[in-house]
Amino acid sequence: ELCFEFGLELDEITSEKEIISREQGDTKASGASDVILYKIDVPANRYDLLCLEGLVRGLQVFKNKCNRYQCDLPVDPMFAALHSPQTEAVRPHAVAAVLRNITFTQERYDSFIELQEKLHQNICRKRSLVAIGTHDLDTISGPFTYTAKRPGDISFKPLNQTKEYTATQLMSLYKTDSHLRHYLHIIEDKPLYPVIYDSNGVVLSMPPIINGDHSKISLKTKNVFIECTATDQTKAKTVLDMMVTMFSEYCAQPFTVEEAEVVYPDGKTCIYPELAYRKEKLSGKFINQKVGINESTEKIAHLLTRMCLLSQATGAGDEIEVEIPPTRSDIIHACDIMEDAAIAYGFNNITRTTPRTYTVANQFPLNKLTELLRQDLAAAGFTEALNFALCSQEDIAEKLGKKISEMRAVHISNPKTAEFQVARTTLLPGLLKTIAANRKMPLPLKLFEISDVVLKDETKDVGARNSRRFCAVYYNKSPGFEVIHGLLDRTMQLLEVKPARGEGYHIQTADDSTFFPGRCADIFVRGKNVGRLGVLHPDVINRFELTMPCSALEMDIEPFL
Amino acid sequence: MADTGVLETLLQRVEKVDDGVDSLAVATSLGVDHQVIVGAVKSLQALGDVISAELRSSKHWELTEEGTEIAEQGSHESRVFSCIPQEGLAQSELMKLPFGKIGFSKAMSSKWIRVDKAHEGGPRIFRTVESIDDQVREKLLLVQKGHSTQLEEKEKNELKKRKLLSEVTVKSYWITKGNSFSTTITKQETELTPEMIASGNWKEKKFKPYNFEAMGVAPDCGHLHPLMKVRTQFRQIFLEMGFTEMPTNNFIESSFWNFDSLFQPQQHPARDQHDTFFLSDPAHAHEFPQDYLERVKKVHSEGGYGSQGYKYDWKIEEAQKNILRTHTTAVSARMLYKLAQQEKFTPVKYFSIDRVFRNETLDATHLAEFHQIEGVVADYGLTLGDLMGVLHQFFTKLGITKLRFKPAYNPYTEPSMEVFSYHEGLKKWVEVGNSGVFRPEMLLPMGLPEDVSVIAWGLSLERPTMIKYGINNIRELVGHKVNLQMVYDSPICRLDS
């Protein structure tokens, strides 16, 4: 319940034992722990709630249990990380910091590793934007050099391996690693790979793939060197801030961090972590108006403070000054602060009101026509089908006796299966597949669909447009062309078009490889070809795994608007 | 209709007794097949309450094929006995007879015959008694004549063991007089005819009663698809609430309108190959409102309009990529941009229900395409309370009155709320939709006035339809694998009942 109010979703309550037995079977689970685990869904932008430390702190502040989460981090002697120009092309940014005299327990250590992994998956976009490396500072010595070298020239003993490999060897070694192989593509085809050395030439890491074994951290590690390399500097800073703010409470002097100086190729230096506290000023009226509440300025400041945003009324009117801590990188606009006030107030405590917005409703004319036609086509004895807009190339081309190159089809570049290769250019294949899946039903089968197909169209900004089609099929022991023809006559009657050449409608012999020769006609309405009807070619019937004769009609309904 | 003679005979039989007759007994005494009497009972029942017949089942004994043969020709042992002449018969000769083997052993155990193994020319069989009493045959004859009750259970079971008798269950009717009992039968008319109406002779006729238990003939008609029926209802609800329908007939969208215009950063996971269908042809969109595009670029990369921005290198190439739209909010963005280009802002309420596409892993409830229902209200000074109020009215029309809201995250709305409703069946809160207030970083670059708020919500069409029509696998509802019988049988859709 508390979680719900705070915007967290308690997914399930389980234990390691249950998870393992579900995934791997009961036998393997016997040794696992019975400790109850709470799986919690965290909003995707709240990186500060990804570890237990942050979550507990956030909830305690929310419940007024502790006034404010402390994280003033005084400066200690600096640590330099040199940045060399070669990294520019592959992974141009690096930031670093040191946690001194930290005390790990098994639980803290696990949480520390887990946070890194979660950040890697989340904000770091599977290490492509940012990669985190953590090292036992007592095994290495600064200043460190961040550079990039040819894969053959990098050689070190990687984490948890017993011998040295060159970077080239490592890339092939990890091809089969279920975890690391997902990150190889990030640098694989680059001429130079990023690498970090200490002053003695010891390799700390080859980001974003693997750390060196030499500097690996353990439960006994006292001083942790954290480096983040990145393609996105803002995210690198956020990730570093997150790592140090979450775990600095385990330092001998809680909530302290030692800074690192990063020297850039151009000689410019920067101090990290930034741990930037930002102040925003906004009015109580703004919050009240946007949320739809009426609270005093002091009350609102208190609400915000409960959300880890230390706030106070400045006294100048209803002005509130809000301090945004480095842990809340999600706050980028006053509306984010407003949301926190609403959450602290409780969404479900807000009075539900009706806006006085006066408007007159209009239907989209094409949809209005579609709705009306559907009703009458069902009344004419045809049953409505509903098929996918995506299909295989084969469905719209080969199976209909056509060539894909001749279709104005839109092609998908990343389909997971053949079912999603193209957007349909005709409704006919969908209806024929529906019949094939319902062959056991009593004959005749009479189906229709009114829906959109997609066609390439150079005149549109995206180079394609939808076209609203009406398609119907009749499937029985005899082709029943007269039935489909009758349906066309009925449709035209409904659309107030008379059978006549010129201003009315008429049909006229056509050649189409989808249809049986001599049994196909074009539909002309006011002199314009709007579609086609006929008896399907036996080859088409076979390719859709059907056995009976079938006649079909497909036409564009947009000309009737 | 059974033969009138049988009907009347049966009625006479029933008339003579007070407590009724058994159909089987009647068949036996009339010497007709039982089925004839059963037919007569059915015919009489169809005439109304002439008789009442109660179905009974009884067990009785019947001769098997072998039993019938014995009843006619005598038991195997008696036949063995009778075929042995005074001078005896060679055992080998006896064994050649069809009943020889069984008959020999039975006759031996009854001590009717003996074997002289030392006889010259092989073992020879002689009678030991003058005459025999063929009890097996007599018992079987008793059963055949319907007097099985004269036999003891033990005897019957013994014959059953020899596969000469079998016990069968017979269903019969116990027939008694009905309320309108009569021994004469009037022929009933089945249907009213034009001739009867013309001549007026329908007045004298008796009409066969209709069987109101039977189903009628199904009408010959077409059917609308259940998902589309639900869509129609949702359209109706929006129209009742004064919402105007948006033109969503554009499945292909540029990343710009689908993501960038909504302030969704270019590295956002939703823009990944794993989540979105990208196009190879036509791969890129080529026309954008240029000054608006510049404002979007600026708010992403540098911020502005009171925002810090995302501070990253925004690339036009990413925005140009064509995709299959992942939400109809892309259309809402186009509509809001269009609204902002008006000389003077006017409040609007928009809705749409149309297809969206996700390159996701498929399962029983997820397909690569589904229908999204979306509602948008833009007006001066709209509050979060207004959003909840509108949602309350919307869901009330769906028959859902208990709502609560959970904070959530969405890149283009702030605040964002998940909508939960209390499910009476499951006895828990279930998510029914998503909602929020569009971010200023999305609205202000479009050129909308600063004090205009835009509230919006969305849900899928498939989920409420699956719940409404009790469908567990989405493939049975959408796509060619649909079960047409389900379409034929689906009731009308009233969402609030």
Short mmCIF file of C-alpha atoms in Angstrom, two decimals, chain A residues 157-552:
data_model
loop_
_atom_site.label_atom_id
_atom_site.label_comp_id
_atom_site.label_asym_id
_atom_site.label_seq_id
_atom_site.Cartn_x
_atom_site.Cartn_y
_atom_site.Cartn_z
CA LYS A 157 44.62 -10.93 -17.25
CA PRO A 158 40.86 -10.27 -17.26
CA LEU A 159 38.56 -10.67 -14.29
CA ASN A 160 38.27 -14.26 -13.05
CA GLN A 161 40.69 -15.66 -15.65
CA THR A 162 44.01 -17.31 -14.91
CA LYS A 163 46.14 -16.07 -17.78
CA GLU A 164 46.75 -13.05 -19.94
CA TYR A 165 44.89 -12.49 -23.18
CA THR A 166 45.20 -9.87 -25.88
CA ALA A 167 42.07 -7.85 -26.55
CA THR A 168 41.64 -9.69 -29.85
CA GLN A 169 41.72 -13.03 -28.04
CA LEU A 170 39.29 -11.76 -25.42
CA MET A 171 36.75 -10.75 -28.01
CA SER A 172 36.67 -14.27 -29.41
CA LEU A 173 36.77 -15.80 -25.92
CA TYR A 174 33.67 -13.86 -24.87
CA LYS A 175 31.76 -14.68 -28.09
CA THR A 176 30.32 -17.63 -26.23
CA ASP A 177 29.90 -15.92 -22.85
CA SER A 178 26.19 -15.71 -22.16
CA HIS A 179 26.58 -12.42 -20.31
CA LEU A 180 29.45 -10.54 -21.97
CA ARG A 181 28.70 -11.38 -25.61
CA HIS A 182 25.88 -8.81 -25.57
CA TYR A 183 28.38 -5.98 -25.09
CA LEU A 184 31.03 -6.97 -27.65
CA HIS A 185 29.32 -5.18 -30.54
CA ILE A 186 29.85 -1.80 -28.84
CA ILE A 187 33.57 -1.72 -29.69
CA GLU A 188 34.07 -4.80 -31.86
CA ASP A 189 34.51 -3.05 -35.21
CA LYS A 190 36.51 -0.08 -33.90
CA PRO A 191 40.19 0.17 -34.85
CA LEU A 192 41.18 1.16 -31.30
CA TYR A 193 39.76 -0.26 -28.07
CA PRO A 194 39.48 1.88 -24.92
CA VAL A 195 41.67 0.82 -21.99
CA ILE A 196 42.64 2.22 -18.56
CA TYR A 197 46.17 1.80 -17.11
CA ASP A 198 47.58 2.75 -13.74
CA SER A 199 50.94 4.52 -13.36
CA ASN A 200 52.73 1.13 -13.41
CA GLY A 201 51.06 -0.02 -16.62
CA VAL A 202 48.58 -2.33 -14.87
CA VAL A 203 45.34 -2.65 -16.85
CA LEU A 204 42.32 -1.63 -14.74
CA SER A 205 39.75 -2.30 -17.39
CA MET A 206 38.91 -2.50 -21.03
CA PRO A 207 35.57 -0.72 -21.03
CA PRO A 208 32.81 -1.52 -21.72
CA ILE A 209 33.74 -5.23 -21.77
CA ILE A 210 35.73 -6.36 -18.75
CA ASN A 211 37.89 -5.28 -15.81
CA GLY A 212 41.36 -6.57 -15.08
CA ASP A 213 41.73 -9.33 -12.54
CA HIS A 214 44.53 -7.47 -10.76
CA SER A 215 42.39 -4.73 -9.27
CA LYS A 216 39.22 -6.69 -8.56
CA ILE A 217 37.30 -5.79 -5.44
CA SER A 218 36.38 -8.20 -2.68
CA LEU A 219 34.72 -8.17 0.72
CA LYS A 220 38.07 -7.08 2.17
CA THR A 221 38.47 -4.09 -0.13
CA LYS A 222 38.72 -0.86 1.86
CA ASN A 223 39.20 1.76 -0.81
CA VAL A 224 37.21 1.63 -4.02
CA PHE A 225 38.16 3.43 -7.21
CA ILE A 226 35.11 3.92 -9.42
CA GLU A 227 35.50 4.91 -13.05
CA CYS A 228 32.80 5.43 -15.65
CA THR A 229 33.58 5.64 -19.34
CA ALA A 230 30.91 6.83 -21.68
CA THR A 231 29.65 8.06 -25.00
CA ASP A 232 27.22 10.36 -23.17
CA GLN A 233 28.86 12.61 -20.59
CA THR A 234 25.66 13.66 -18.80
CA LYS A 235 24.76 10.05 -18.18
CA ALA A 236 28.30 9.21 -17.03
CA LYS A 237 28.10 11.93 -14.39
CA THR A 238 24.66 10.76 -13.28
CA VAL A 239 25.84 7.15 -12.97
CA LEU A 240 28.93 8.12 -10.98
CA ASP A 241 26.81 10.31 -8.68
CA MET A 242 24.43 7.45 -8.16
CA MET A 243 27.18 4.94 -7.28
CA VAL A 244 28.85 7.20 -4.73
CA THR A 245 25.70 8.60 -3.11
CA MET A 246 24.21 5.15 -2.63
CA PHE A 247 27.28 3.57 -1.06
CA SER A 248 29.15 6.40 0.66
CA GLU A 249 27.07 5.67 3.78
CA TYR A 250 29.27 2.61 4.36
CA CYS A 251 32.47 4.69 4.48
CA ALA A 252 34.24 5.20 7.82
CA GLN A 253 33.06 8.76 7.58
CA PRO A 254 29.57 8.24 6.19
CA PHE A 255 28.50 10.22 3.15
CA THR A 256 31.96 11.27 2.14
CA VAL A 257 33.63 10.70 -1.16
CA GLU A 258 37.09 11.45 -2.47
CA GLU A 259 37.21 13.38 -5.67
CA ALA A 260 39.18 12.59 -8.77
CA GLU A 261 40.63 15.06 -11.17
CA VAL A 262 40.26 14.29 -14.84
CA VAL A 263 42.79 15.94 -17.12
CA TYR A 264 41.62 16.26 -20.70
CA PRO A 265 43.85 16.04 -23.78
CA ASP A 266 43.59 19.79 -24.23
CA GLY A 267 44.90 20.36 -20.70
CA LYS A 268 41.54 21.26 -19.24
CA THR A 269 40.85 19.63 -15.88
CA CYS A 270 37.59 18.65 -14.23
CA ILE A 271 36.81 17.41 -10.74
CA TYR A 272 34.43 14.48 -10.28
CA PRO A 273 31.99 13.47 -8.89
CA GLU A 274 30.07 16.61 -9.65
CA LEU A 275 27.35 15.93 -7.05
CA ALA A 276 25.60 19.04 -8.22
CA TYR A 277 22.84 20.36 -6.01
CA ARG A 278 20.55 22.57 -8.05
CA LYS A 279 18.15 25.11 -6.63
CA GLU A 280 14.83 25.82 -8.32
CA LYS A 281 12.33 28.44 -7.34
CA LEU A 282 8.67 28.01 -8.05
CA SER A 283 5.42 29.28 -6.65
CA GLY A 284 2.92 27.53 -4.43
CA LYS A 285 0.25 28.74 -6.82
CA PHE A 286 1.89 26.84 -9.69
CA ILE A 287 1.75 23.58 -7.73
CA ASN A 288 -1.81 24.17 -6.49
CA GLN A 289 -3.04 25.05 -9.96
CA LYS A 290 -1.40 22.20 -11.80
CA VAL A 291 -2.40 19.55 -9.27
CA GLY A 292 -5.82 20.95 -8.48
CA ILE A 293 -5.32 21.37 -4.72
CA ASN A 294 -5.27 24.33 -2.38
CA GLU A 295 -2.43 23.98 0.12
CA SER A 296 -0.33 26.53 1.94
CA THR A 297 3.16 27.31 0.73
CA GLU A 298 4.65 25.75 3.89
CA LYS A 299 2.62 22.58 3.45
CA ILE A 300 3.81 22.24 -0.14
CA ALA A 301 7.42 22.76 0.92
CA HIS A 302 6.93 20.00 3.47
CA LEU A 303 5.40 17.69 0.84
CA LEU A 304 8.42 18.20 -1.41
CA THR A 305 10.87 17.62 1.42
CA ARG A 306 9.24 14.23 1.95
CA MET A 307 10.21 13.39 -1.63
CA CYS A 308 13.94 14.04 -0.90
CA LEU A 309 13.60 17.53 -2.37
CA LEU A 310 14.61 19.79 0.54
CA SER A 311 12.31 22.76 0.20
CA GLN A 312 11.33 25.86 2.08
CA ALA A 313 9.12 28.86 1.63
CA THR A 314 11.38 31.83 0.95
CA GLY A 315 8.89 34.29 2.37
CA ALA A 316 8.70 36.23 -0.86
CA GLY A 317 5.03 35.72 -1.64
CA ASP A 318 4.29 32.06 -2.17
CA GLU A 319 7.77 31.33 -3.49
CA ILE A 320 9.31 27.99 -2.63
CA GLU A 321 12.97 27.18 -3.00
CA VAL A 322 13.61 23.55 -3.87
CA GLU A 323 16.97 21.84 -3.67
CA ILE A 324 17.39 19.02 -6.16
CA PRO A 325 20.01 16.54 -4.94
CA PRO A 326 22.35 14.72 -7.32
CA THR A 327 20.35 11.54 -6.73
CA ARG A 328 17.34 13.03 -8.50
CA SER A 329 18.59 13.31 -12.06
CA ASP A 330 14.99 12.70 -13.14
CA ILE A 331 13.99 16.22 -12.06
CA ILE A 332 14.57 18.38 -15.12
CA HIS A 333 11.59 20.71 -15.06
CA ALA A 334 9.23 22.37 -12.59
CA CYS A 335 6.57 19.86 -13.69
CA ASP A 336 8.70 17.08 -12.20
CA ILE A 337 8.68 18.91 -8.87
CA MET A 338 4.94 19.39 -9.23
CA GLU A 339 4.52 15.64 -9.70
CA ASP A 340 6.48 14.93 -6.52
CA ALA A 341 4.23 17.31 -4.61
CA ALA A 342 1.19 15.47 -6.01
CA ILE A 343 2.65 12.09 -5.05
CA ALA A 344 3.42 13.29 -1.52
CA TYR A 345 -0.09 14.76 -1.28
CA GLY A 346 -1.41 11.42 -2.50
CA PHE A 347 -2.95 11.11 -5.98
CA ASN A 348 -5.99 9.50 -4.45
CA ASN A 349 -6.53 12.39 -2.03
CA ILE A 350 -6.93 14.89 -4.86
CA THR A 351 -10.53 15.95 -5.48
CA ARG A 352 -11.74 14.69 -8.87
CA THR A 353 -13.16 17.57 -10.86
CA THR A 354 -14.81 17.97 -14.24
CA PRO A 355 -13.16 20.42 -16.62
CA ARG A 356 -15.51 22.97 -18.13
CA THR A 357 -14.07 22.47 -21.61
CA TYR A 358 -16.92 22.90 -24.09
CA THR A 359 -16.53 21.14 -27.40
CA VAL A 360 -18.70 19.65 -30.13
CA ALA A 361 -17.79 16.12 -31.19
CA ASN A 362 -17.09 15.19 -34.79
CA GLN A 363 -16.48 11.79 -36.28
CA PHE A 364 -13.62 11.29 -38.70
CA PRO A 365 -15.59 11.07 -42.00
CA LEU A 366 -13.71 7.99 -43.26
CA ASN A 367 -14.41 6.14 -40.01
CA LYS A 368 -18.05 7.24 -40.06
CA LEU A 369 -18.46 5.80 -43.56
CA THR A 370 -16.66 2.61 -42.46
CA GLU A 371 -18.94 2.16 -39.42
CA LEU A 372 -22.11 2.60 -41.48
CA LEU A 373 -20.98 0.28 -44.27
CA ARG A 374 -19.92 -2.48 -41.87
CA GLN A 375 -23.41 -2.66 -40.37
CA ASP A 376 -25.07 -3.06 -43.75
CA LEU A 377 -22.54 -5.57 -45.06
CA ALA A 378 -23.22 -7.78 -42.05
CA ALA A 379 -26.94 -7.35 -42.75
CA ALA A 380 -26.21 -8.52 -46.30
CA GLY A 381 -25.10 -11.87 -44.85
CA PHE A 382 -21.33 -11.38 -44.72
CA THR A 383 -19.33 -11.89 -41.52
CA GLU A 384 -16.63 -9.47 -40.47
CA ALA A 385 -13.03 -10.66 -40.20
CA LEU A 386 -10.16 -8.77 -38.58
CA ASN A 387 -6.67 -9.45 -39.86
CA PHE A 388 -3.16 -8.20 -39.20
CA ALA A 389 -1.79 -5.19 -41.04
CA LEU A 390 1.61 -6.88 -41.16
CA CYS A 391 2.31 -10.02 -43.15
CA SER A 392 4.95 -11.83 -45.17
CA GLN A 393 6.07 -10.80 -48.66
CA GLU A 394 4.82 -14.14 -49.88
CA ASP A 395 1.27 -13.42 -48.67
CA ILE A 396 0.86 -10.29 -50.77
CA ALA A 397 2.93 -11.39 -53.78
CA GLU A 398 3.86 -15.00 -54.67
CA LYS A 399 0.71 -16.50 -53.16
CA LEU A 400 -1.45 -14.12 -55.24
CA GLY A 401 0.56 -14.83 -58.37
CA LYS A 402 2.35 -11.46 -58.27
CA LYS A 403 5.91 -10.18 -57.91
CA ILE A 404 6.90 -8.33 -54.73
CA SER A 405 8.91 -5.85 -56.80
CA GLU A 406 5.70 -4.75 -58.51
CA MET A 407 3.88 -4.05 -55.25
CA ARG A 408 4.01 -0.58 -53.72
CA ALA A 409 4.68 -2.30 -50.40
CA VAL A 410 6.33 -0.80 -47.34
CA HIS A 411 9.16 -3.05 -46.11
CA ILE A 412 10.18 -3.61 -42.48
CA SER A 413 13.92 -3.72 -41.81
CA ASN A 414 13.95 -5.65 -38.54
CA PRO A 415 11.21 -8.29 -38.54
CA LYS A 416 11.70 -11.07 -35.98
CA THR A 417 9.78 -13.50 -38.19
CA ALA A 418 8.51 -13.62 -41.78
CA GLU A 419 5.04 -12.67 -40.53
CA PHE A 420 6.21 -9.08 -40.17
CA GLN A 421 8.14 -8.46 -43.40
CA VAL A 422 5.78 -5.96 -45.03
CA ALA A 423 2.62 -3.98 -44.38
CA ARG A 424 -0.24 -5.50 -46.36
CA THR A 425 -1.11 -3.90 -49.69
CA THR A 426 -4.33 -5.88 -50.01
CA LEU A 427 -6.90 -7.33 -47.59
CA LEU A 428 -7.44 -10.47 -49.67
CA PRO A 429 -4.65 -12.71 -48.20
CA GLY A 430 -5.94 -12.12 -44.66
CA LEU A 431 -9.46 -13.20 -45.59
CA LEU A 432 -8.18 -16.29 -47.44
CA LYS A 433 -6.08 -17.25 -44.40
CA THR A 434 -9.13 -16.78 -42.18
CA ILE A 435 -11.05 -19.21 -44.40
CA ALA A 436 -8.15 -21.69 -44.33
CA ALA A 437 -8.19 -21.61 -40.52
CA ASN A 438 -11.97 -22.20 -40.51
CA ARG A 439 -12.35 -24.92 -43.15
CA LYS A 440 -14.35 -27.04 -40.72
CA MET A 441 -17.16 -24.49 -40.65
CA PRO A 442 -20.30 -25.13 -42.74
CA LEU A 443 -20.28 -23.75 -46.28
CA PRO A 444 -20.72 -21.25 -47.74
CA LEU A 445 -18.27 -18.96 -45.96
CA LYS A 446 -19.00 -15.31 -46.63
CA LEU A 447 -16.48 -12.91 -45.14
CA PHE A 448 -15.67 -9.23 -45.38
CA GLU A 449 -13.24 -6.74 -43.89
CA ILE A 450 -13.04 -2.95 -44.10
CA SER A 451 -9.62 -1.83 -42.98
CA ASP A 452 -6.45 -0.06 -44.00
CA VAL A 453 -3.67 -1.26 -46.27
CA VAL A 454 -0.40 0.67 -46.63
CA LEU A 455 1.03 1.88 -49.94
CA LYS A 456 4.20 3.77 -50.77
CA ASP A 457 3.38 7.34 -51.74
CA GLU A 458 6.12 9.83 -52.57
CA THR A 459 3.82 12.79 -52.00
CA LYS A 460 3.55 12.11 -48.25
CA ASP A 461 6.11 13.32 -45.69
CA VAL A 462 6.87 9.74 -44.62
CA GLY A 463 6.69 8.37 -48.18
CA ALA A 464 3.70 6.13 -47.51
CA ARG A 465 -0.02 6.36 -46.83
CA ASN A 466 -2.91 4.19 -45.67
CA SER A 467 -5.72 3.29 -48.03
CA ARG A 468 -9.11 2.19 -46.66
CA ARG A 469 -10.30 -0.94 -48.44
CA PHE A 470 -13.37 -3.09 -48.55
CA CYS A 471 -12.76 -6.74 -49.34
CA ALA A 472 -15.21 -9.64 -49.45
CA VAL A 473 -14.89 -13.33 -50.32
CA TYR A 474 -17.41 -16.07 -51.06
CA TYR A 475 -16.20 -19.65 -50.57
CA ASN A 476 -18.40 -22.56 -51.59
CA LYS A 477 -18.69 -25.61 -53.84
CA SER A 478 -19.39 -23.31 -56.78
CA PRO A 479 -17.53 -20.02 -57.34
CA GLY A 480 -20.61 -17.84 -56.81
CA PHE A 481 -19.42 -14.93 -58.87
CA GLU A 482 -23.04 -13.76 -58.95
CA VAL A 483 -23.03 -13.59 -55.13
CA ILE A 484 -19.96 -11.34 -55.02
CA HIS A 485 -21.31 -9.35 -57.96
CA GLY A 486 -24.60 -9.00 -56.08
CA LEU A 487 -22.71 -7.73 -53.05
CA LEU A 488 -21.05 -5.10 -55.25
CA ASP A 489 -24.48 -4.04 -56.54
CA ARG A 490 -25.78 -3.85 -52.96
CA THR A 491 -22.75 -1.82 -51.84
CA MET A 492 -23.23 0.62 -54.70
CA GLN A 493 -26.90 0.90 -53.80
CA LEU A 494 -25.88 1.74 -50.23
CA LEU A 495 -23.43 4.33 -51.56
CA GLU A 496 -26.05 5.81 -53.89
CA VAL A 497 -24.23 5.01 -57.11
CA LYS A 498 -26.42 3.78 -59.98
CA PRO A 499 -25.45 1.05 -62.45
CA ALA A 500 -24.47 3.03 -65.52
CA ARG A 501 -21.39 3.97 -67.51
CA GLY A 502 -20.15 7.50 -67.03
CA GLU A 503 -21.69 8.90 -63.83
CA GLY A 504 -22.63 5.52 -62.38
CA TYR A 505 -20.67 2.29 -61.89
CA HIS A 506 -19.95 -0.60 -64.23
CA ILE A 507 -17.59 -3.54 -64.40
CA GLN A 508 -15.37 -4.40 -67.30
CA THR A 509 -13.17 -7.40 -68.19
CA ALA A 510 -9.67 -7.25 -66.73
CA ASP A 511 -6.53 -9.38 -66.65
CA ASP A 512 -5.12 -10.21 -63.26
CA SER A 513 -2.90 -13.17 -62.35
CA THR A 514 -4.74 -13.53 -59.02
CA PHE A 515 -7.96 -14.39 -60.83
CA PHE A 516 -9.10 -17.17 -63.16
CA PRO A 517 -8.65 -16.03 -66.79
CA GLY A 518 -11.83 -14.48 -68.17
CA ARG A 519 -13.41 -14.36 -64.71
CA CYS A 520 -12.11 -11.02 -63.53
CA ALA A 521 -13.43 -7.50 -63.93
CA ASP A 522 -12.39 -3.98 -62.94
CA ILE A 523 -14.89 -1.85 -61.04
CA PHE A 524 -15.32 1.62 -62.49
CA VAL A 525 -17.09 4.34 -60.52
CA ARG A 526 -17.67 7.64 -62.29
CA GLY A 527 -15.05 6.60 -64.81
CA LYS A 528 -12.41 5.81 -62.17
CA ASN A 529 -11.10 2.30 -61.45
CA VAL A 530 -11.69 1.67 -57.73
CA GLY A 531 -11.17 -2.07 -57.47
CA ARG A 532 -11.59 -5.52 -58.90
CA LEU A 533 -13.74 -8.62 -58.51
CA GLY A 534 -13.67 -12.12 -59.92
CA VAL A 535 -13.18 -15.83 -59.41
CA LEU A 536 -9.82 -16.68 -57.83
CA HIS A 537 -7.22 -18.56 -59.84
CA PRO A 538 -6.99 -22.25 -58.80
CA ASP A 539 -3.25 -21.75 -58.09
CA VAL A 540 -4.10 -18.99 -55.61
CA ILE A 541 -6.70 -21.23 -53.97
CA ASN A 542 -4.09 -23.97 -53.64
CA ARG A 543 -1.41 -21.70 -52.25
CA PHE A 544 -3.73 -20.62 -49.46
CA GLU A 545 -4.42 -24.30 -48.72
CA LEU A 546 -8.05 -24.07 -49.80
CA THR A 547 -9.98 -26.68 -51.77
CA MET A 548 -13.17 -25.01 -52.99
CA PRO A 549 -13.80 -22.36 -55.65
CA CYS A 550 -13.82 -18.83 -54.33
CA SER A 551 -14.81 -15.43 -55.66
CA ALA A 552 -13.61 -12.15 -54.23
#
